[in-house]
Amino acid sequence: MGTFSLLLAFLAIPLFSTDSTRPSLRDWDRPIILDRSGGFQIGGRIISNASQHTLSCDHGYMEYFIPWKPRRTSLVMCYTYEPTFLDQANFVNWKFGPRYPNWYPGGQFPTHDLHAWQQATSARYFEFDNYANIVLQARAASIAADSGKVADSIVYLTNSAGGLRAQLTAVLSNTTNIKAIVAYESFGFVFPDNINITADTQGGFGPVVSRLSAELINLYEGNAEVLMLALDASIKGNTHIPFADLGNRKTAALLEKVLKSAGLDGYARGRWRDWQP
């Protein structure tokens, strides 16, 4: 199995005052009790014609789940829906195996679960179609971040090219609501235009580019770290989508540890009965 890089970029580290009745860490087998769920549109524009017909376009959609006992910080995960013929080619790229459908031995993906494979490859966006669409998606996400509807403390939790979109969202945002980005194997990184970064025919993927990004963030008084799940955390057998792997509890526990160390795991006071998107 290939090594797995994880970029942890903390854009700001606030100190939160948590509820004194904070519950202890729950058992993994206990369900999360939801207070409510729903969704809303963000960004976009409305085009009209002489016949008074209108078309809504270029907007995003956010679905939310509010626990009965919510955290102070919202986790935002971005994706969309587009099955693609590239999925079988991605079998190799995503570290599932040498060729479809031959799996690597010792991998943590549930290889005998066809439904898990379909979920991992069919419900997602086209990874990197063109830069204009990535900017369009990031602008809609930045509007959501600035609106306050998602909360004033946001952590983007991303995988693959979602990391690039989250980084660009943070750049386009006009507030400090985005506190951190946790990017699992990010494809693409945002660099300023004055540090001699040029186009790379090898692509924006891998531990070399992620370390360069972390170095630059830390240079300007940010707080970024690159963690190799296998080498640094002894979480082995990972594929490109670690939360679909059988070892996802270890990955989730590591995420909790990271959020706690950054002061981003506090509970909100009381229940968010008055919170409305």
Short mmCIF file of C-alpha atoms in Angstrom, two decimals:
data_model
loop_
_atom_site.label_atom_id
_atom_site.label_comp_id
_atom_site.label_asym_id
_atom_site.label_seq_id
_atom_site.Cartn_x
_atom_site.Cartn_y
_atom_site.Cartn_z
CA MET A 1 0.00 0.00 0.00
CA GLY A 2 1.19 3.51 -0.75
CA THR A 3 1.81 6.04 1.95
CA PHE A 4 -1.04 8.40 2.66
CA SER A 5 -0.54 12.11 3.12
CA LEU A 6 -2.79 14.31 5.20
CA LEU A 7 -2.52 18.10 5.27
CA LEU A 8 -3.70 19.73 8.47
CA ALA A 9 -3.99 23.48 7.95
CA PHE A 10 -5.21 25.47 10.92
CA LEU A 11 -6.03 28.96 9.71
CA ALA A 12 -6.79 30.28 13.19
CA ILE A 13 -6.82 28.65 16.61
CA PRO A 14 -9.38 30.27 18.92
CA LEU A 15 -9.98 29.32 22.54
CA PHE A 16 -13.52 28.19 23.25
CA SER A 17 -15.42 28.30 26.50
CA THR A 18 -17.16 24.95 26.68
CA ASP A 19 -20.18 23.81 28.65
CA SER A 20 -19.34 22.65 32.18
CA THR A 21 -21.75 19.75 31.66
CA ARG A 22 -19.74 18.44 28.73
CA PRO A 23 -20.38 14.69 28.34
CA SER A 24 -17.58 12.17 28.34
CA LEU A 25 -16.40 10.68 25.05
CA ARG A 26 -19.13 8.42 23.75
CA ASP A 27 -18.80 4.77 22.94
CA TRP A 28 -18.39 4.17 19.19
CA ASP A 29 -21.52 2.02 19.25
CA ARG A 30 -23.76 4.72 20.68
CA PRO A 31 -25.78 6.65 18.08
CA ILE A 32 -25.55 10.41 17.60
CA ILE A 33 -28.97 11.84 18.48
CA LEU A 34 -30.06 14.47 15.95
CA ASP A 35 -32.14 17.47 16.91
CA ARG A 36 -33.02 18.21 13.28
CA SER A 37 -31.73 18.21 9.71
CA GLY A 38 -32.45 20.14 6.55
CA GLY A 39 -30.85 22.02 3.69
CA PHE A 40 -30.58 25.36 1.93
CA GLN A 41 -29.17 26.91 -1.24
CA ILE A 42 -26.13 29.15 -1.29
CA GLY A 43 -24.87 31.68 -3.82
CA GLY A 44 -25.91 31.49 -7.44
CA ARG A 45 -27.84 33.86 -9.65
CA ILE A 46 -31.21 34.11 -11.39
CA ILE A 47 -31.39 34.72 -15.15
CA SER A 48 -34.65 36.01 -16.68
CA ASN A 49 -35.87 36.62 -20.23
CA ALA A 50 -38.50 38.84 -21.88
CA SER A 51 -41.20 36.23 -21.24
CA GLN A 52 -40.54 36.47 -17.51
CA HIS A 53 -39.12 32.97 -17.37
CA THR A 54 -36.37 32.57 -14.80
CA LEU A 55 -33.49 30.15 -14.41
CA SER A 56 -31.62 29.64 -11.15
CA CYS A 57 -28.04 28.51 -11.67
CA ASP A 58 -24.49 28.50 -10.32
CA HIS A 59 -25.64 27.86 -6.76
CA GLY A 60 -24.60 25.32 -4.20
CA TYR A 61 -26.70 23.26 -1.84
CA MET A 62 -25.89 22.53 1.79
CA GLU A 63 -27.46 19.74 3.80
CA TYR A 64 -27.04 19.98 7.56
CA PHE A 65 -27.46 17.70 10.56
CA ILE A 66 -27.70 19.32 14.02
CA PRO A 67 -27.03 16.94 16.94
CA TRP A 68 -29.04 17.23 20.14
CA LYS A 69 -25.78 18.21 21.84
CA PRO A 70 -23.87 20.14 19.13
CA ARG A 71 -20.23 20.99 18.96
CA ARG A 72 -19.10 24.59 18.80
CA THR A 73 -17.42 23.99 15.44
CA SER A 74 -19.19 22.77 12.29
CA LEU A 75 -17.58 20.12 10.09
CA VAL A 76 -18.23 20.84 6.41
CA MET A 77 -17.80 18.08 3.83
CA CYS A 78 -18.18 18.97 0.16
CA TYR A 79 -19.18 16.67 -2.66
CA THR A 80 -21.67 16.36 -5.50
CA TYR A 81 -23.00 13.63 -7.77
CA GLU A 82 -21.49 12.52 -11.06
CA PRO A 83 -20.82 8.88 -11.93
CA THR A 84 -17.95 8.71 -14.38
CA PHE A 85 -16.29 6.17 -16.65
CA LEU A 86 -12.99 6.95 -14.91
CA ASP A 87 -13.99 5.01 -11.80
CA GLN A 88 -12.36 1.76 -12.92
CA ALA A 89 -9.14 3.61 -13.76
CA ASN A 90 -9.29 5.17 -10.31
CA PHE A 91 -9.16 1.66 -8.85
CA VAL A 92 -5.37 1.82 -9.31
CA ASN A 93 -4.98 5.53 -8.53
CA TRP A 94 -6.87 5.24 -5.25
CA LYS A 95 -4.64 2.39 -3.98
CA PHE A 96 -7.30 -0.35 -4.18
CA GLY A 97 -5.15 -2.70 -6.23
CA PRO A 98 -2.84 -3.15 -9.25
CA ARG A 99 -5.79 -3.47 -11.67
CA TYR A 100 -9.57 -3.70 -11.52
CA PRO A 101 -10.89 -5.74 -9.71
CA ASN A 102 -7.76 -7.27 -8.11
CA TRP A 103 -7.37 -5.89 -4.59
CA TYR A 104 -4.11 -5.42 -2.73
CA PRO A 105 -3.72 -7.90 0.17
CA GLY A 106 -3.88 -6.31 3.60
CA GLY A 107 -5.98 -3.38 2.45
CA GLN A 108 -8.63 -1.99 4.77
CA PHE A 109 -11.38 -1.41 2.20
CA PRO A 110 -14.35 -3.85 2.53
CA THR A 111 -13.47 -5.73 -0.65
CA HIS A 112 -16.47 -8.10 -0.57
CA ASP A 113 -19.02 -5.32 -0.18
CA LEU A 114 -20.22 -4.28 -3.64
CA HIS A 115 -22.43 -1.57 -2.14
CA ALA A 116 -19.41 0.01 -0.43
CA TRP A 117 -17.56 0.14 -3.77
CA GLN A 118 -20.56 1.71 -5.50
CA GLN A 119 -20.90 4.33 -2.76
CA ALA A 120 -17.20 5.16 -2.93
CA THR A 121 -17.16 5.72 -6.68
CA SER A 122 -20.60 6.85 -7.85
CA ALA A 123 -21.62 9.66 -5.48
CA ARG A 124 -18.96 12.29 -6.09
CA TYR A 125 -17.98 15.21 -8.29
CA PHE A 126 -15.81 15.08 -11.39
CA GLU A 127 -12.43 15.50 -9.70
CA PHE A 128 -10.76 18.09 -11.92
CA ASP A 129 -12.71 19.10 -15.02
CA ASN A 130 -11.56 22.71 -15.37
CA TYR A 131 -10.36 25.55 -13.21
CA ALA A 132 -13.40 27.72 -13.94
CA ASN A 133 -15.77 25.20 -12.37
CA ILE A 134 -13.56 24.79 -9.31
CA VAL A 135 -13.63 28.58 -8.82
CA LEU A 136 -17.41 28.57 -9.29
CA GLN A 137 -17.84 25.90 -6.61
CA ALA A 138 -15.41 27.64 -4.25
CA ARG A 139 -17.21 30.98 -4.62
CA ALA A 140 -20.52 29.40 -3.65
CA ALA A 141 -18.85 27.72 -0.66
CA SER A 142 -17.22 30.98 0.44
CA ILE A 143 -20.62 32.70 0.41
CA ALA A 144 -21.91 29.96 2.70
CA ALA A 145 -18.93 30.39 5.03
CA ASP A 146 -19.37 34.16 5.19
CA SER A 147 -23.14 34.02 5.67
CA GLY A 148 -22.96 32.70 9.22
CA LYS A 149 -25.54 30.05 8.38
CA VAL A 150 -22.95 27.29 8.73
CA ALA A 151 -21.60 28.73 12.04
CA ASP A 152 -18.83 31.16 12.88
CA SER A 153 -16.38 28.30 13.45
CA ILE A 154 -15.95 25.94 10.50
CA VAL A 155 -13.56 23.09 9.75
CA TYR A 156 -13.49 21.80 6.19
CA LEU A 157 -13.05 18.02 6.14
CA THR A 158 -12.05 17.04 2.61
CA ASN A 159 -10.76 14.22 0.47
CA SER A 160 -8.90 14.34 -2.85
CA ALA A 161 -9.76 17.39 -5.01
CA GLY A 162 -12.14 18.60 -2.31
CA GLY A 163 -9.00 19.85 -0.57
CA LEU A 164 -8.25 22.24 -3.42
CA ARG A 165 -11.81 23.56 -3.34
CA ALA A 166 -11.65 24.10 0.43
CA GLN A 167 -8.33 25.94 0.20
CA LEU A 168 -9.68 28.20 -2.55
CA THR A 169 -12.85 28.74 -0.49
CA ALA A 170 -10.72 29.97 2.43
CA VAL A 171 -8.87 32.35 0.09
CA LEU A 172 -12.12 33.77 -1.30
CA SER A 173 -13.81 34.07 2.10
CA ASN A 174 -14.09 37.58 3.56
CA THR A 175 -14.46 36.45 7.18
CA THR A 176 -12.49 34.35 9.66
CA ASN A 177 -15.27 31.79 10.03
CA ILE A 178 -13.15 29.04 8.43
CA LYS A 179 -10.83 27.98 11.24
CA ALA A 180 -9.11 24.97 9.71
CA ILE A 181 -8.92 22.52 6.81
CA VAL A 182 -8.25 18.82 7.27
CA ALA A 183 -7.43 17.48 3.80
CA TYR A 184 -6.96 13.77 3.13
CA GLU A 185 -4.73 13.25 0.09
CA SER A 186 -5.55 16.62 -1.41
CA PHE A 187 -5.27 16.86 -5.17
CA GLY A 188 -4.19 20.42 -5.89
CA PHE A 189 -2.98 23.21 -3.63
CA VAL A 190 -3.38 26.98 -3.64
CA PHE A 191 -0.16 28.99 -3.86
CA PRO A 192 0.33 32.76 -4.21
CA ASP A 193 1.60 34.02 -7.56
CA ASN A 194 4.79 35.58 -6.19
CA ILE A 195 6.78 32.58 -4.96
CA ASN A 196 7.86 31.12 -8.33
CA ILE A 197 5.50 28.14 -8.33
CA THR A 198 5.08 26.97 -11.93
CA ALA A 199 2.85 24.41 -13.62
CA ASP A 200 3.91 20.85 -12.79
CA THR A 201 3.40 18.07 -15.32
CA GLN A 202 3.37 15.57 -12.43
CA GLY A 203 0.19 17.07 -11.00
CA GLY A 204 -0.53 18.68 -7.66
CA PHE A 205 -0.72 15.43 -5.74
CA GLY A 206 1.52 13.80 -3.21
CA PRO A 207 3.59 14.32 -0.08
CA VAL A 208 6.14 16.60 -1.77
CA VAL A 209 3.57 19.22 -2.80
CA SER A 210 1.65 18.95 0.47
CA ARG A 211 4.82 19.57 2.47
CA LEU A 212 5.62 22.59 0.31
CA SER A 213 2.15 23.96 1.02
CA ALA A 214 2.51 23.35 4.77
CA GLU A 215 5.93 25.02 4.78
CA LEU A 216 4.49 28.11 3.12
CA ILE A 217 1.53 28.29 5.53
CA ASN A 218 3.87 28.07 8.52
CA LEU A 219 6.18 30.68 7.00
CA TYR A 220 3.34 33.20 7.20
CA GLU A 221 2.51 32.36 10.84
CA GLY A 222 -0.07 29.71 10.07
CA ASN A 223 -0.16 26.26 11.62
CA ALA A 224 0.07 23.39 9.14
CA GLU A 225 1.27 19.80 9.43
CA VAL A 226 1.58 16.89 7.00
CA LEU A 227 0.84 13.52 8.59
CA MET A 228 1.46 10.16 6.92
CA LEU A 229 -1.17 7.79 8.28
CA ALA A 230 0.97 4.67 7.88
CA LEU A 231 4.36 6.12 8.86
CA ASP A 232 3.36 8.66 11.51
CA ALA A 233 0.18 7.17 12.98
CA SER A 234 0.64 3.42 12.30
CA ILE A 235 -2.73 3.29 10.51
CA LYS A 236 -1.94 0.95 7.62
CA GLY A 237 -3.72 -0.51 4.62
CA ASN A 238 -5.32 2.81 3.69
CA THR A 239 -6.94 3.57 0.36
CA HIS A 240 -7.62 7.00 -1.09
CA ILE A 241 -10.88 7.21 0.86
CA PRO A 242 -9.93 6.33 4.47
CA PHE A 243 -13.37 6.84 5.98
CA ALA A 244 -14.72 4.05 3.75
CA ASP A 245 -11.96 1.71 4.94
CA LEU A 246 -12.37 -0.88 7.68
CA GLY A 247 -9.88 1.09 9.78
CA ASN A 248 -12.03 4.21 9.71
CA ARG A 249 -12.51 4.24 13.49
CA LYS A 250 -8.78 4.72 13.96
CA THR A 251 -8.83 7.48 11.35
CA ALA A 252 -11.78 9.15 13.08
CA ALA A 253 -10.07 8.89 16.47
CA LEU A 254 -7.01 10.59 14.99
CA LEU A 255 -9.23 13.38 13.64
CA GLU A 256 -10.76 13.86 17.09
CA LYS A 257 -7.28 14.08 18.58
CA VAL A 258 -6.24 16.70 16.04
CA LEU A 259 -9.35 18.83 16.59
CA LYS A 260 -8.90 18.63 20.35
CA SER A 261 -5.26 19.73 20.16
CA ALA A 262 -6.36 22.75 18.12
CA GLY A 263 -9.14 23.73 20.52
CA LEU A 264 -11.79 22.97 17.91
CA ASP A 265 -13.67 20.17 19.67
CA GLY A 266 -15.61 22.15 22.29
CA TYR A 267 -19.33 21.76 22.83
CA ALA A 268 -21.76 24.63 22.34
CA ARG A 269 -23.62 25.87 25.39
CA GLY A 270 -27.05 24.33 25.61
CA ARG A 271 -28.92 23.22 22.52
CA TRP A 272 -29.13 25.16 19.28
CA ARG A 273 -32.90 25.53 19.38
CA ASP A 274 -32.67 29.08 18.07
CA TRP A 275 -30.17 28.28 15.32
CA GLN A 276 -31.79 28.52 11.91
CA PRO A 277 -29.99 28.42 8.54
#
